[in-house]
PDB file of N, CA and C in Angstrom:
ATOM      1  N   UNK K  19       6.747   5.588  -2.171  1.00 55.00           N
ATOM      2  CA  UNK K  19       5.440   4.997  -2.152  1.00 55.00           C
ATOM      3  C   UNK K  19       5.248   4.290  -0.824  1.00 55.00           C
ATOM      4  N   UNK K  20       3.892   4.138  -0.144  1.00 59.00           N
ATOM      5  CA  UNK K  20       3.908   3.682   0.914  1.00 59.00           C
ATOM      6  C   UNK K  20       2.980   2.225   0.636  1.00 59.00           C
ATOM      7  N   UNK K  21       3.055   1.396   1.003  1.00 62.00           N
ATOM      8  CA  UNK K  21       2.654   0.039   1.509  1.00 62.00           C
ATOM      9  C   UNK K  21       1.686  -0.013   2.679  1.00 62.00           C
ATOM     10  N   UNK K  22       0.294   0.103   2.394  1.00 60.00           N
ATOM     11  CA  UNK K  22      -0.360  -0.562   3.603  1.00 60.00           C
ATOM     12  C   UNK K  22      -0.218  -2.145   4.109  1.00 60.00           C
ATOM     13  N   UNK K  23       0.134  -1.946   5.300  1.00 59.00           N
ATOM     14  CA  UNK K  23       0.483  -3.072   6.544  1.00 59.00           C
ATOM     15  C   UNK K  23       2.031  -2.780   6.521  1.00 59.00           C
ATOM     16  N   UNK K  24       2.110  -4.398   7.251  1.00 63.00           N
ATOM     17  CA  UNK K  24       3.735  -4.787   7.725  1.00 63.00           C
ATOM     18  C   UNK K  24       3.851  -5.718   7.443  1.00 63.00           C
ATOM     19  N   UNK K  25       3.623  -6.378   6.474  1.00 72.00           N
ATOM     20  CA  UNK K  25       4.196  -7.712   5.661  1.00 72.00           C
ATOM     21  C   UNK K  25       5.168  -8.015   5.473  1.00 72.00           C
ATOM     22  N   UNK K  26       6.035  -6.992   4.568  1.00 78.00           N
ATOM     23  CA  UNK K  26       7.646  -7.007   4.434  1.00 78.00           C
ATOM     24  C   UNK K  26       8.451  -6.727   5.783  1.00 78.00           C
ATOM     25  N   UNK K  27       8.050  -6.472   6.863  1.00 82.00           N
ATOM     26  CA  UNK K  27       8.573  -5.971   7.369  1.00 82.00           C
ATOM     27  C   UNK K  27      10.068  -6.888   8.275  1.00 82.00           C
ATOM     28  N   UNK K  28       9.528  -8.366   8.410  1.00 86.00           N
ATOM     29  CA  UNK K  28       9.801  -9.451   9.239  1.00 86.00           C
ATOM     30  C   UNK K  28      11.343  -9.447   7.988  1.00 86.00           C
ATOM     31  N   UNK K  29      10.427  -9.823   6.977  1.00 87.00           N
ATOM     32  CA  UNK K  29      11.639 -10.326   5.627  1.00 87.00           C
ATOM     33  C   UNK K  29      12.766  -8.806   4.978  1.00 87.00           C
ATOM     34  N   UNK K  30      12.097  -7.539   5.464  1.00 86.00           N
ATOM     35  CA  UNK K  30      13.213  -6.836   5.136  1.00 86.00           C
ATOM     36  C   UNK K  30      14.639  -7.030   6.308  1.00 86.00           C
ATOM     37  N   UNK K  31      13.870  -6.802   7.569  1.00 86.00           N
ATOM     38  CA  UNK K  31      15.091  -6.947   8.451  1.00 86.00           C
ATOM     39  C   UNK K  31      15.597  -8.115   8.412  1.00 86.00           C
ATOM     40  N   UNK K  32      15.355  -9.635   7.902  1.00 88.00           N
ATOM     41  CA  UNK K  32      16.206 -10.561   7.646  1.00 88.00           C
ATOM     42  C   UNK K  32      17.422 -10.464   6.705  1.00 88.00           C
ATOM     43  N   UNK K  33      16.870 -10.201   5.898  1.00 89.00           N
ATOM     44  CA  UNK K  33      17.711 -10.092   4.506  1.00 89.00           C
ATOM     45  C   UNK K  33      18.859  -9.133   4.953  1.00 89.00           C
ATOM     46  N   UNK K  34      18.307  -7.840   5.757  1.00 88.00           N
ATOM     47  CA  UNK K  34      19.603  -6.716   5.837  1.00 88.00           C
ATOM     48  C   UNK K  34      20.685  -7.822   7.354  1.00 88.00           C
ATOM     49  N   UNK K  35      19.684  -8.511   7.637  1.00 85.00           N
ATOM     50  CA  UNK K  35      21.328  -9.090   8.555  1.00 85.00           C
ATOM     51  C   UNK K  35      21.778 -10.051   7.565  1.00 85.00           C
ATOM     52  N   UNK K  36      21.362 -10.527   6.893  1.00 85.00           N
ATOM     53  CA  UNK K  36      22.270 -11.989   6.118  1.00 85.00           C
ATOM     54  C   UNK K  36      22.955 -11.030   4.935  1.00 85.00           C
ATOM     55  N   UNK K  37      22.656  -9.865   4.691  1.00 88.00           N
ATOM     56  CA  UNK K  37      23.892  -8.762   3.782  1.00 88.00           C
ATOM     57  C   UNK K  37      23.049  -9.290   2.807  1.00 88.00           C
ATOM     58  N   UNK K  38      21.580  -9.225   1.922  1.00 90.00           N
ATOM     59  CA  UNK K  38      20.902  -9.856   0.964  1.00 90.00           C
ATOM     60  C   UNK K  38      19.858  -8.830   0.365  1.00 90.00           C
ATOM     61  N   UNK K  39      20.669  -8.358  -1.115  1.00 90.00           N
ATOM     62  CA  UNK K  39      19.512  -7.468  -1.164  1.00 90.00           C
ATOM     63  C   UNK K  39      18.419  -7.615  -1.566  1.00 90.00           C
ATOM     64  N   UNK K  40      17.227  -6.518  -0.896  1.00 88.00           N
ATOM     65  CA  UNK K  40      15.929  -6.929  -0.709  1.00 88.00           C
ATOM     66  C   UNK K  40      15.024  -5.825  -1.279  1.00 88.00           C
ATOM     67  N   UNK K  41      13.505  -6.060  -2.270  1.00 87.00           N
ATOM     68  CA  UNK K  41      13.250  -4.988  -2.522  1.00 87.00           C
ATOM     69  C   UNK K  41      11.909  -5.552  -2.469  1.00 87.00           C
ATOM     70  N   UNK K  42      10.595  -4.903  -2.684  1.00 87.00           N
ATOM     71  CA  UNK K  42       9.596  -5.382  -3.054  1.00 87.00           C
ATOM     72  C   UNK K  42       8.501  -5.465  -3.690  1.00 87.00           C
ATOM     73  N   UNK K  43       8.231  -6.092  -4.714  1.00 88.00           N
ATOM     74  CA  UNK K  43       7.378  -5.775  -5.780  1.00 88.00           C
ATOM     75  C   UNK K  43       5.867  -5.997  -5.478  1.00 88.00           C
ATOM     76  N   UNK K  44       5.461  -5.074  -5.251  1.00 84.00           N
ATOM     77  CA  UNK K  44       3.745  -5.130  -5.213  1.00 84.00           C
ATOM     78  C   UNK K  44       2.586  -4.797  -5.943  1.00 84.00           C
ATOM     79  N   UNK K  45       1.719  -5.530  -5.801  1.00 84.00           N
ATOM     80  CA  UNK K  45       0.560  -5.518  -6.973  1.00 84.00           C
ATOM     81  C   UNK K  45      -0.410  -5.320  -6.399  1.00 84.00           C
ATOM     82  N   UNK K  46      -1.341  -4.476  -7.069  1.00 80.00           N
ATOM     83  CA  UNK K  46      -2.598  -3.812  -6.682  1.00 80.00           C
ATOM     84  C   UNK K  46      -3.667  -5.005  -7.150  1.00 80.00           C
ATOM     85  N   UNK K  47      -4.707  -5.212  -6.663  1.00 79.00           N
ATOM     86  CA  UNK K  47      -5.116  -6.130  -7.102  1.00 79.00           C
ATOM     87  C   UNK K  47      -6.842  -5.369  -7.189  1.00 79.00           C
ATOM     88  N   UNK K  48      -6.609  -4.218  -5.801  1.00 76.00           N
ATOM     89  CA  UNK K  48      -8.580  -3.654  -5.903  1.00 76.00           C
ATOM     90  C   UNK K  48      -8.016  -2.425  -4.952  1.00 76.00           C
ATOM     91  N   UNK K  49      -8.798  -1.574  -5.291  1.00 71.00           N
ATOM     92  CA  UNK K  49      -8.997  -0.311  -4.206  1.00 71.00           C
ATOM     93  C   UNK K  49      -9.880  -0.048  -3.257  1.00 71.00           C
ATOM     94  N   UNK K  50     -11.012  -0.457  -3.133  1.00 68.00           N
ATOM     95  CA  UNK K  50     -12.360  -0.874  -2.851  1.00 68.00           C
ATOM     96  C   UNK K  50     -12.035  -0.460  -1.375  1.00 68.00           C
ATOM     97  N   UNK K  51     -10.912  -1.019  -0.473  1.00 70.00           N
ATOM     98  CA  UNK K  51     -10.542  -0.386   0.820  1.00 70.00           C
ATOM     99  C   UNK K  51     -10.435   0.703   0.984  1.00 70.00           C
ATOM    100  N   UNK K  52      -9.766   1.544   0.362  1.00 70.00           N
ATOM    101  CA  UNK K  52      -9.723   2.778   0.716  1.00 70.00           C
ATOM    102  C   UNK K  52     -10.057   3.622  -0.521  1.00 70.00           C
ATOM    103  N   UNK K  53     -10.380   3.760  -1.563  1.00 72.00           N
ATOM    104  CA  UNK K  53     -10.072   4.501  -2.267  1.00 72.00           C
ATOM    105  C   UNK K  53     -11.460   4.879  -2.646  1.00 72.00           C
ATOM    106  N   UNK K  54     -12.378   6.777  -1.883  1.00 76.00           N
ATOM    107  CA  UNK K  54     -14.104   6.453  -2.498  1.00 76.00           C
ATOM    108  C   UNK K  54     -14.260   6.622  -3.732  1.00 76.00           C
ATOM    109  N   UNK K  55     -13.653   6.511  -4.585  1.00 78.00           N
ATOM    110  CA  UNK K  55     -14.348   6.622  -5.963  1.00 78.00           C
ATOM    111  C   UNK K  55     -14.629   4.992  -6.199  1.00 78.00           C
ATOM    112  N   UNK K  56     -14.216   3.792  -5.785  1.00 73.00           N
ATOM    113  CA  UNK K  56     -14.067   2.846  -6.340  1.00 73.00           C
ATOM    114  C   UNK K  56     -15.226   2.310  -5.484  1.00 73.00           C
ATOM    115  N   UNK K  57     -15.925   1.016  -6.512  1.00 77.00           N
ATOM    116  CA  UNK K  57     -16.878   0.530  -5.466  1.00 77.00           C
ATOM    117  C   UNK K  57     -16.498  -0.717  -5.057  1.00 77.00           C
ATOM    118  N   UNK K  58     -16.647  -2.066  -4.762  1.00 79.00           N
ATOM    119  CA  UNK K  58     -17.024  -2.744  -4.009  1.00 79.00           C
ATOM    120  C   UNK K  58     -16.846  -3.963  -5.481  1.00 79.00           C
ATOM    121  N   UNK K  59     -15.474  -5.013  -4.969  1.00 82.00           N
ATOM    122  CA  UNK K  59     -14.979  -5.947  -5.953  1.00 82.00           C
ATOM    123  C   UNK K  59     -15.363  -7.383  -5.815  1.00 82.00           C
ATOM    124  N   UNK K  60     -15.587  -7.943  -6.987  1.00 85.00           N
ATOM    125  CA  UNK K  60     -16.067  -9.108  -7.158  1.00 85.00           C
ATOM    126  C   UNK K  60     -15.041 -10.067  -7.190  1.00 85.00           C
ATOM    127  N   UNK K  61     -14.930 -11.120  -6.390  1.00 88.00           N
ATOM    128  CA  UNK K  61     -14.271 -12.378  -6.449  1.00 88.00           C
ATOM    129  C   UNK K  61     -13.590 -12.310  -8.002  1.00 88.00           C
ATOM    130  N   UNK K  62     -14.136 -12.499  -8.758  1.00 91.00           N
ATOM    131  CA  UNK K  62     -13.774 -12.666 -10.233  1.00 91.00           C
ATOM    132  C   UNK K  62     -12.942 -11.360 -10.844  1.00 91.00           C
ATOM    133  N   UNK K  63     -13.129 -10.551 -10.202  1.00 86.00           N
ATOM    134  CA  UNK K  63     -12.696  -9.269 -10.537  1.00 86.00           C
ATOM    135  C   UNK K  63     -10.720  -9.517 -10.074  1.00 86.00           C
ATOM    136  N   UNK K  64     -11.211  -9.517  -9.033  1.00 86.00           N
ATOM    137  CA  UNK K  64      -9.765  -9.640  -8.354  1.00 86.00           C
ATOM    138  C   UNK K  64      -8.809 -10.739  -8.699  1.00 86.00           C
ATOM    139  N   UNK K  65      -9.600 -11.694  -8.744  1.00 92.00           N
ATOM    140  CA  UNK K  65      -8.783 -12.696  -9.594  1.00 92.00           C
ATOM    141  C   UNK K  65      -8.367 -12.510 -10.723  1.00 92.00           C
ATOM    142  N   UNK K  66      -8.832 -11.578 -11.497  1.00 92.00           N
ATOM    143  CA  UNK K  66      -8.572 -11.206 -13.090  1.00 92.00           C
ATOM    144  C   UNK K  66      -7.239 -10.191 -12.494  1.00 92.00           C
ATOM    145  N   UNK K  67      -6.930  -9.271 -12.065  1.00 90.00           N
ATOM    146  CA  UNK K  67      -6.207  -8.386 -11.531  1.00 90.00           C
ATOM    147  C   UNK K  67      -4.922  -9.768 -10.994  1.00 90.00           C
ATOM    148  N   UNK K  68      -5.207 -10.463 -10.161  1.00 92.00           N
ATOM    149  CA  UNK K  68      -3.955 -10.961  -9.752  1.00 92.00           C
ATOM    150  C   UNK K  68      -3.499 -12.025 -11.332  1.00 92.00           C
ATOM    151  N   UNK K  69      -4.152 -12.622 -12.218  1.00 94.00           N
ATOM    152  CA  UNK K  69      -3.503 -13.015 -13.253  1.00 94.00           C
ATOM    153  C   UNK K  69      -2.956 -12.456 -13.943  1.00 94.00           C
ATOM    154  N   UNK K  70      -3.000 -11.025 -14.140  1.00 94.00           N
ATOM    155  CA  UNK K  70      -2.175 -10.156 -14.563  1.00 94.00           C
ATOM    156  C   UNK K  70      -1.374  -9.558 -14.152  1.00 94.00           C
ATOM    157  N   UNK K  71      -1.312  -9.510 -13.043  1.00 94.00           N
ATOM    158  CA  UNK K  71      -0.176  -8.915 -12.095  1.00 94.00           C
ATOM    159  C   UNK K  71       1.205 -10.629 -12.222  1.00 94.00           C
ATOM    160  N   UNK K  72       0.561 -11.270 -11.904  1.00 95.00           N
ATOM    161  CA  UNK K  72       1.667 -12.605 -12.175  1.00 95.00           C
ATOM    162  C   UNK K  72       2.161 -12.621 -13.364  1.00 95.00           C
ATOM    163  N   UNK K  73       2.066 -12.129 -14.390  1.00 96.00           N
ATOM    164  CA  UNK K  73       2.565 -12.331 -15.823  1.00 96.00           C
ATOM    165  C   UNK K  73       3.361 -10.934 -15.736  1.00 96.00           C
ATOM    166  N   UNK K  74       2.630  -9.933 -14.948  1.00 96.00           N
ATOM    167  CA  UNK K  74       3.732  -8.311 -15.377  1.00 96.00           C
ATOM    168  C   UNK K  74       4.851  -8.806 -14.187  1.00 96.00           C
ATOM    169  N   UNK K  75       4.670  -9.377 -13.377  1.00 96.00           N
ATOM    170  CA  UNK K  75       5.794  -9.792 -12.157  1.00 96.00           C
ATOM    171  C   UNK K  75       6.447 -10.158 -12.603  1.00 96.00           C
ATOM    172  N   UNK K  76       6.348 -11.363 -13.211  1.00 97.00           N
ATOM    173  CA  UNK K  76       7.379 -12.585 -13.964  1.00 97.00           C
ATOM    174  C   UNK K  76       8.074 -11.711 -15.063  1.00 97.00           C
ATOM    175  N   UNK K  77       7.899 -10.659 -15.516  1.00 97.00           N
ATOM    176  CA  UNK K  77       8.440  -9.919 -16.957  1.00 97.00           C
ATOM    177  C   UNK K  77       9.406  -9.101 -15.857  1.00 97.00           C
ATOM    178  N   UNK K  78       8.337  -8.347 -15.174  1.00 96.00           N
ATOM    179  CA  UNK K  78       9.589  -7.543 -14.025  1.00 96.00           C
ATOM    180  C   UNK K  78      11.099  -8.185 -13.291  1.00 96.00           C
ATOM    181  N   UNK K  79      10.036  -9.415 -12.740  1.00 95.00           N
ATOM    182  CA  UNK K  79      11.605  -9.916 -12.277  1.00 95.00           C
ATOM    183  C   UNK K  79      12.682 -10.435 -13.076  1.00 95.00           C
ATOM    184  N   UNK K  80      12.308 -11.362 -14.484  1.00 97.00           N
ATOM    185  CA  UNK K  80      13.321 -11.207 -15.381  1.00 97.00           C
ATOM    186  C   UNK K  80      14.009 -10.026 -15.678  1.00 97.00           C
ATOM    187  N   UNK K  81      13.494  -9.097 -15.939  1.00 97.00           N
ATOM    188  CA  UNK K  81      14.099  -7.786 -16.446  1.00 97.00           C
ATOM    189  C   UNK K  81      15.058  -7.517 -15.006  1.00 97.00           C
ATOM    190  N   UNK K  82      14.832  -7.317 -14.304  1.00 94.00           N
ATOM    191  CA  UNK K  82      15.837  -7.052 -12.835  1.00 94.00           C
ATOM    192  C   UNK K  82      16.900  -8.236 -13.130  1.00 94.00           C
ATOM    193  N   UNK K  83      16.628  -9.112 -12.855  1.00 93.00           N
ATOM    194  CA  UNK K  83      17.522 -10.282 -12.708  1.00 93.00           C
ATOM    195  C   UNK K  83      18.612  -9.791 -14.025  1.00 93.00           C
ATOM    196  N   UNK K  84      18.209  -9.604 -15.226  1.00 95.00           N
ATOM    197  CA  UNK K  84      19.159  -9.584 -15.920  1.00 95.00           C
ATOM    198  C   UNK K  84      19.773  -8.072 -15.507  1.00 95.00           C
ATOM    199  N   UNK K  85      19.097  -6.788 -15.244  1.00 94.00           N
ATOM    200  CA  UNK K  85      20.269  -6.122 -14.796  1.00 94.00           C
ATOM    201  C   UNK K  85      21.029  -5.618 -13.937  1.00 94.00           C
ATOM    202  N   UNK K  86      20.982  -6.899 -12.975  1.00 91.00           N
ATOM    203  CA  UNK K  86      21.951  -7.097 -11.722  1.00 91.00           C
ATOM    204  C   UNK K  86      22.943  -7.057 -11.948  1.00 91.00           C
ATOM    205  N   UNK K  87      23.839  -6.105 -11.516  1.00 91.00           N
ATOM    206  CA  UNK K  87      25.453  -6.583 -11.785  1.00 91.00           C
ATOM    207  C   UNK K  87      26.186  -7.591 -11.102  1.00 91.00           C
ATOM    208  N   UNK K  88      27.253  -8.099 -11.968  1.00 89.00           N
ATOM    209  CA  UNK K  88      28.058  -9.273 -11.612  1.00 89.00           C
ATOM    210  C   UNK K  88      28.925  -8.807 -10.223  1.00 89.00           C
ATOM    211  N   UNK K  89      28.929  -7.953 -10.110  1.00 90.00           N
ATOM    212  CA  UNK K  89      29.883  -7.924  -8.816  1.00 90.00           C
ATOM    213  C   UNK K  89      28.922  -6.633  -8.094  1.00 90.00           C
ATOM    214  N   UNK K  90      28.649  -7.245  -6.631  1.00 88.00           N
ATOM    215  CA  UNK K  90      28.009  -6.318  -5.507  1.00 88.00           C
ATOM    216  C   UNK K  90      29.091  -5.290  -5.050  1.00 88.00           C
ATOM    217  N   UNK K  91      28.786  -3.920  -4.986  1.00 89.00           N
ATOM    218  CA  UNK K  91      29.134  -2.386  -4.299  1.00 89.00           C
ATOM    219  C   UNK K  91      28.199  -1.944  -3.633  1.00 89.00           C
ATOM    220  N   UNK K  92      27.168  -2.269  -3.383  1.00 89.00           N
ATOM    221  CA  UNK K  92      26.015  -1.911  -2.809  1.00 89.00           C
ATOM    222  C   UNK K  92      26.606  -1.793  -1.172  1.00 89.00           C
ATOM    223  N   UNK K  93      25.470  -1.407  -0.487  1.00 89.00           N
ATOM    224  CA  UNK K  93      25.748  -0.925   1.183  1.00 89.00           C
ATOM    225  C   UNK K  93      25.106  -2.524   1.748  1.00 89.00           C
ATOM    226  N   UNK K  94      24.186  -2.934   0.895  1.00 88.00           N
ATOM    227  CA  UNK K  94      23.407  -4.205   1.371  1.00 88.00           C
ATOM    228  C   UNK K  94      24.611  -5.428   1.703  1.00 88.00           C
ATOM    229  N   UNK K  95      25.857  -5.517   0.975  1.00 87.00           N
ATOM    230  CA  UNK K  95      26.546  -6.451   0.654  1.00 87.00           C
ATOM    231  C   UNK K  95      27.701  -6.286   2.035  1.00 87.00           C
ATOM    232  N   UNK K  96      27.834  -5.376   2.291  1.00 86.00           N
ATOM    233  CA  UNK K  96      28.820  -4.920   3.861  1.00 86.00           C
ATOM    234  C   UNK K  96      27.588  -4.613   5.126  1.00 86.00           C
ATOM    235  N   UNK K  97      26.835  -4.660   5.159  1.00 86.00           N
ATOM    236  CA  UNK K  97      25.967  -4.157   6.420  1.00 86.00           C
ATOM    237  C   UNK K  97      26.156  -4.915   7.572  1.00 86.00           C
ATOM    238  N   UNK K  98      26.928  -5.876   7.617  1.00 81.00           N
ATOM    239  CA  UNK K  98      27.259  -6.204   9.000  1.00 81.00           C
ATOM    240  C   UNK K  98      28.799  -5.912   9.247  1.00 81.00           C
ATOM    241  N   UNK K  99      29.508  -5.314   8.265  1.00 78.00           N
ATOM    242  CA  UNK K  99      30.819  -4.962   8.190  1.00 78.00           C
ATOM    243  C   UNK K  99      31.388  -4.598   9.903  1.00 78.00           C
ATOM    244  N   UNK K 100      30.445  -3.651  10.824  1.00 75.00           N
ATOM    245  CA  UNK K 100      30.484  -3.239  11.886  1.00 75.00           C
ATOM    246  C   UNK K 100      29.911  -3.620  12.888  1.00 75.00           C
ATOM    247  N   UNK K 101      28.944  -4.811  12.967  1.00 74.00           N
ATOM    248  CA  UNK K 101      28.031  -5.516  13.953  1.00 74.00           C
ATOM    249  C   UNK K 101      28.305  -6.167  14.041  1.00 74.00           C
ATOM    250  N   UNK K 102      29.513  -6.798  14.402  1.00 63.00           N
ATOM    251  CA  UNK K 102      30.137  -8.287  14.903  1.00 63.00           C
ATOM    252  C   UNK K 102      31.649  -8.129  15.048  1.00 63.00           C
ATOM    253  N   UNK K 103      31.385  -7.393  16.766  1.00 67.00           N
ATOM    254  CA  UNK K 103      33.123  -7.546  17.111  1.00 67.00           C
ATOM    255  C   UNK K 103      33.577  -8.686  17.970  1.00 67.00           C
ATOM    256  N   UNK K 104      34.668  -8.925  17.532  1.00 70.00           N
ATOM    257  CA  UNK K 104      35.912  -8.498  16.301  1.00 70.00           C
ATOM    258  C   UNK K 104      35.472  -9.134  15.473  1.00 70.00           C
ATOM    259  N   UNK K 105      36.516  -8.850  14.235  1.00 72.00           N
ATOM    260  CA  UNK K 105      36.215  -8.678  12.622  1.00 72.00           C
ATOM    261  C   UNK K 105      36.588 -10.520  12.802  1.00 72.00           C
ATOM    262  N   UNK K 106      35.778 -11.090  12.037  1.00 71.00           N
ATOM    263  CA  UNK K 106      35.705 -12.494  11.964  1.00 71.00           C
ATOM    264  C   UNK K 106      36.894 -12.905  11.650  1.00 71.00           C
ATOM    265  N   UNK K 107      37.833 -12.394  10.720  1.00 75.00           N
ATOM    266  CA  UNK K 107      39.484 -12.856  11.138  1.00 75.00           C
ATOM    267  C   UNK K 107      39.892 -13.231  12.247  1.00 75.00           C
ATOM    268  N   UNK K 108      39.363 -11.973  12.945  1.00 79.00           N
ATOM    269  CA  UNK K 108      40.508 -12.334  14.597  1.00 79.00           C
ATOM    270  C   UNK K 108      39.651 -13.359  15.352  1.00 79.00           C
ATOM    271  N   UNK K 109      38.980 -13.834  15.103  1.00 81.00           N
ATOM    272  CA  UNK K 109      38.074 -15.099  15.928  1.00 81.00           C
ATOM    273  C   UNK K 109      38.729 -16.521  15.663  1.00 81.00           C
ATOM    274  N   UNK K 110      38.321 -17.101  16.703  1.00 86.00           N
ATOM    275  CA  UNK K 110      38.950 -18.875  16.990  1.00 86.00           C
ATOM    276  C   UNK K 110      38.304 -19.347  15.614  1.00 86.00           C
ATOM    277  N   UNK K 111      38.968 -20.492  15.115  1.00 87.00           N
ATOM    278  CA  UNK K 111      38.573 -21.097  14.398  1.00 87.00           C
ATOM    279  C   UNK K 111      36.796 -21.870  14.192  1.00 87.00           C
ATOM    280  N   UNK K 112      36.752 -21.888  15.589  1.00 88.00           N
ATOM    281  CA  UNK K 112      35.205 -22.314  16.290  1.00 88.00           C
ATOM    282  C   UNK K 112      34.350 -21.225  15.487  1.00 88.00           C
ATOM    283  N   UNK K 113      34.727 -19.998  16.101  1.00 82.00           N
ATOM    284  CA  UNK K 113      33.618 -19.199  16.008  1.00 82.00           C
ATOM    285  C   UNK K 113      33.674 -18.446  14.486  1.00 82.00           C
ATOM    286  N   UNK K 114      34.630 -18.666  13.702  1.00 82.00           N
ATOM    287  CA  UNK K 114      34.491 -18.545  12.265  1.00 82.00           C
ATOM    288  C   UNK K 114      33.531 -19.223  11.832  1.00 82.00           C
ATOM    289  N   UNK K 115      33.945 -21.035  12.221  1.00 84.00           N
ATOM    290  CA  UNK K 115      32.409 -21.578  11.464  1.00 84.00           C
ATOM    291  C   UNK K 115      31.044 -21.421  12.276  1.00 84.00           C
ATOM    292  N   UNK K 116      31.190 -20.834  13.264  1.00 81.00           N
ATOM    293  CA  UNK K 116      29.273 -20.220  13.457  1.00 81.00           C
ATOM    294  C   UNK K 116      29.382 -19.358  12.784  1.00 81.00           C
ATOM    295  N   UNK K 117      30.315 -18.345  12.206  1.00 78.00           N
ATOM    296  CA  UNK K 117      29.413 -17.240  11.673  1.00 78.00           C
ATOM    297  C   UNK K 117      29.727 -17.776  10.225  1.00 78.00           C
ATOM    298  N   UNK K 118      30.233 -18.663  10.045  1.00 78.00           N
ATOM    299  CA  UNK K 118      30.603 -18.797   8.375  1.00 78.00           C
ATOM    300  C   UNK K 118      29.063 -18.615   7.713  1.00 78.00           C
ATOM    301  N   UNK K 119      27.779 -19.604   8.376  1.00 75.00           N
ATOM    302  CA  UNK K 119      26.578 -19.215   8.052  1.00 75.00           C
ATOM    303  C   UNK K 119      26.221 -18.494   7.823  1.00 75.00           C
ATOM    304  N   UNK K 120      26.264 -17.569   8.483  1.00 73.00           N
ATOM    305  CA  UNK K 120      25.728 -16.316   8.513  1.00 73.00           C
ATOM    306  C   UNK K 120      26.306 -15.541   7.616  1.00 73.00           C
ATOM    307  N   UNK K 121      27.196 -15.011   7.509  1.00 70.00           N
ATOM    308  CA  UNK K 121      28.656 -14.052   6.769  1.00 70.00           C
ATOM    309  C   UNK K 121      29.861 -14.764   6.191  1.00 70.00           C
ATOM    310  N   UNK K 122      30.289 -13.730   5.168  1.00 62.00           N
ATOM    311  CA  UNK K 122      31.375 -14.600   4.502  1.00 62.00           C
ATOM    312  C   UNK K 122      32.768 -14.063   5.476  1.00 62.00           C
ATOM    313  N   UNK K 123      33.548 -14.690   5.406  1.00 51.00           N
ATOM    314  CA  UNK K 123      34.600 -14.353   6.115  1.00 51.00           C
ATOM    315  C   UNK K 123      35.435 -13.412   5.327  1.00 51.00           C
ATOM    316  N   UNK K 124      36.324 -12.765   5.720  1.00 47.00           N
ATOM    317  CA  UNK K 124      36.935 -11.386   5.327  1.00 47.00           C
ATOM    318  C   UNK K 124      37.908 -11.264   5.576  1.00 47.00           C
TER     319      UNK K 124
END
């Protein structure tokens, strides 16, 4: 599915450097932009659309949350595995705790 704009775009590439997985749930709220069958939405309209989209969100993200697994295998959870030489072991004690922020040590 494609996403008009670049909204996510700032917050996907964050998340993939801090190893954080990232996905994104979006809600239609009017078509009226692009779509010609549709006409032309009323303040009230759209607001009715986003109160319902907040209640199917909140059901969605519970439902995810619970079936997250307890332990990460994902590619999201190693993605800096290779972008930071050397492997944070072999670094001074100094430069462990700058990256401790960032990455877990290994």
């Amino acid at each position: 599915m494609d996403i008009i704009g670049m909204t996510a775009l700032q917050e996907a590439k964050l998340a993939r450097e801090a190893e954080i997985c990232y996905a994104v749930l979006a809600m239609v709220t009017d078509y009226d932009c692009w779509h010609p069958d549709h006409d032309a939405v009323t303040v009230t309209q759209v607001l009715d659309y986003l109160s319902r989209n907040v209640e199917n969100s909140q059901k969605i993200v519970r439902q995810a949350v619970r079936s997250l697994p307890r332990e990460r295998n994902c590619k999201c959870a190693s993605a800096l595995a290779h972008a930071i030489p050397p492997p944070i072991a072999r670094r001074s004690r100094r430069g462990q705790k700058k990256l401790a922020l960032l990455v877990a040590s290994t």
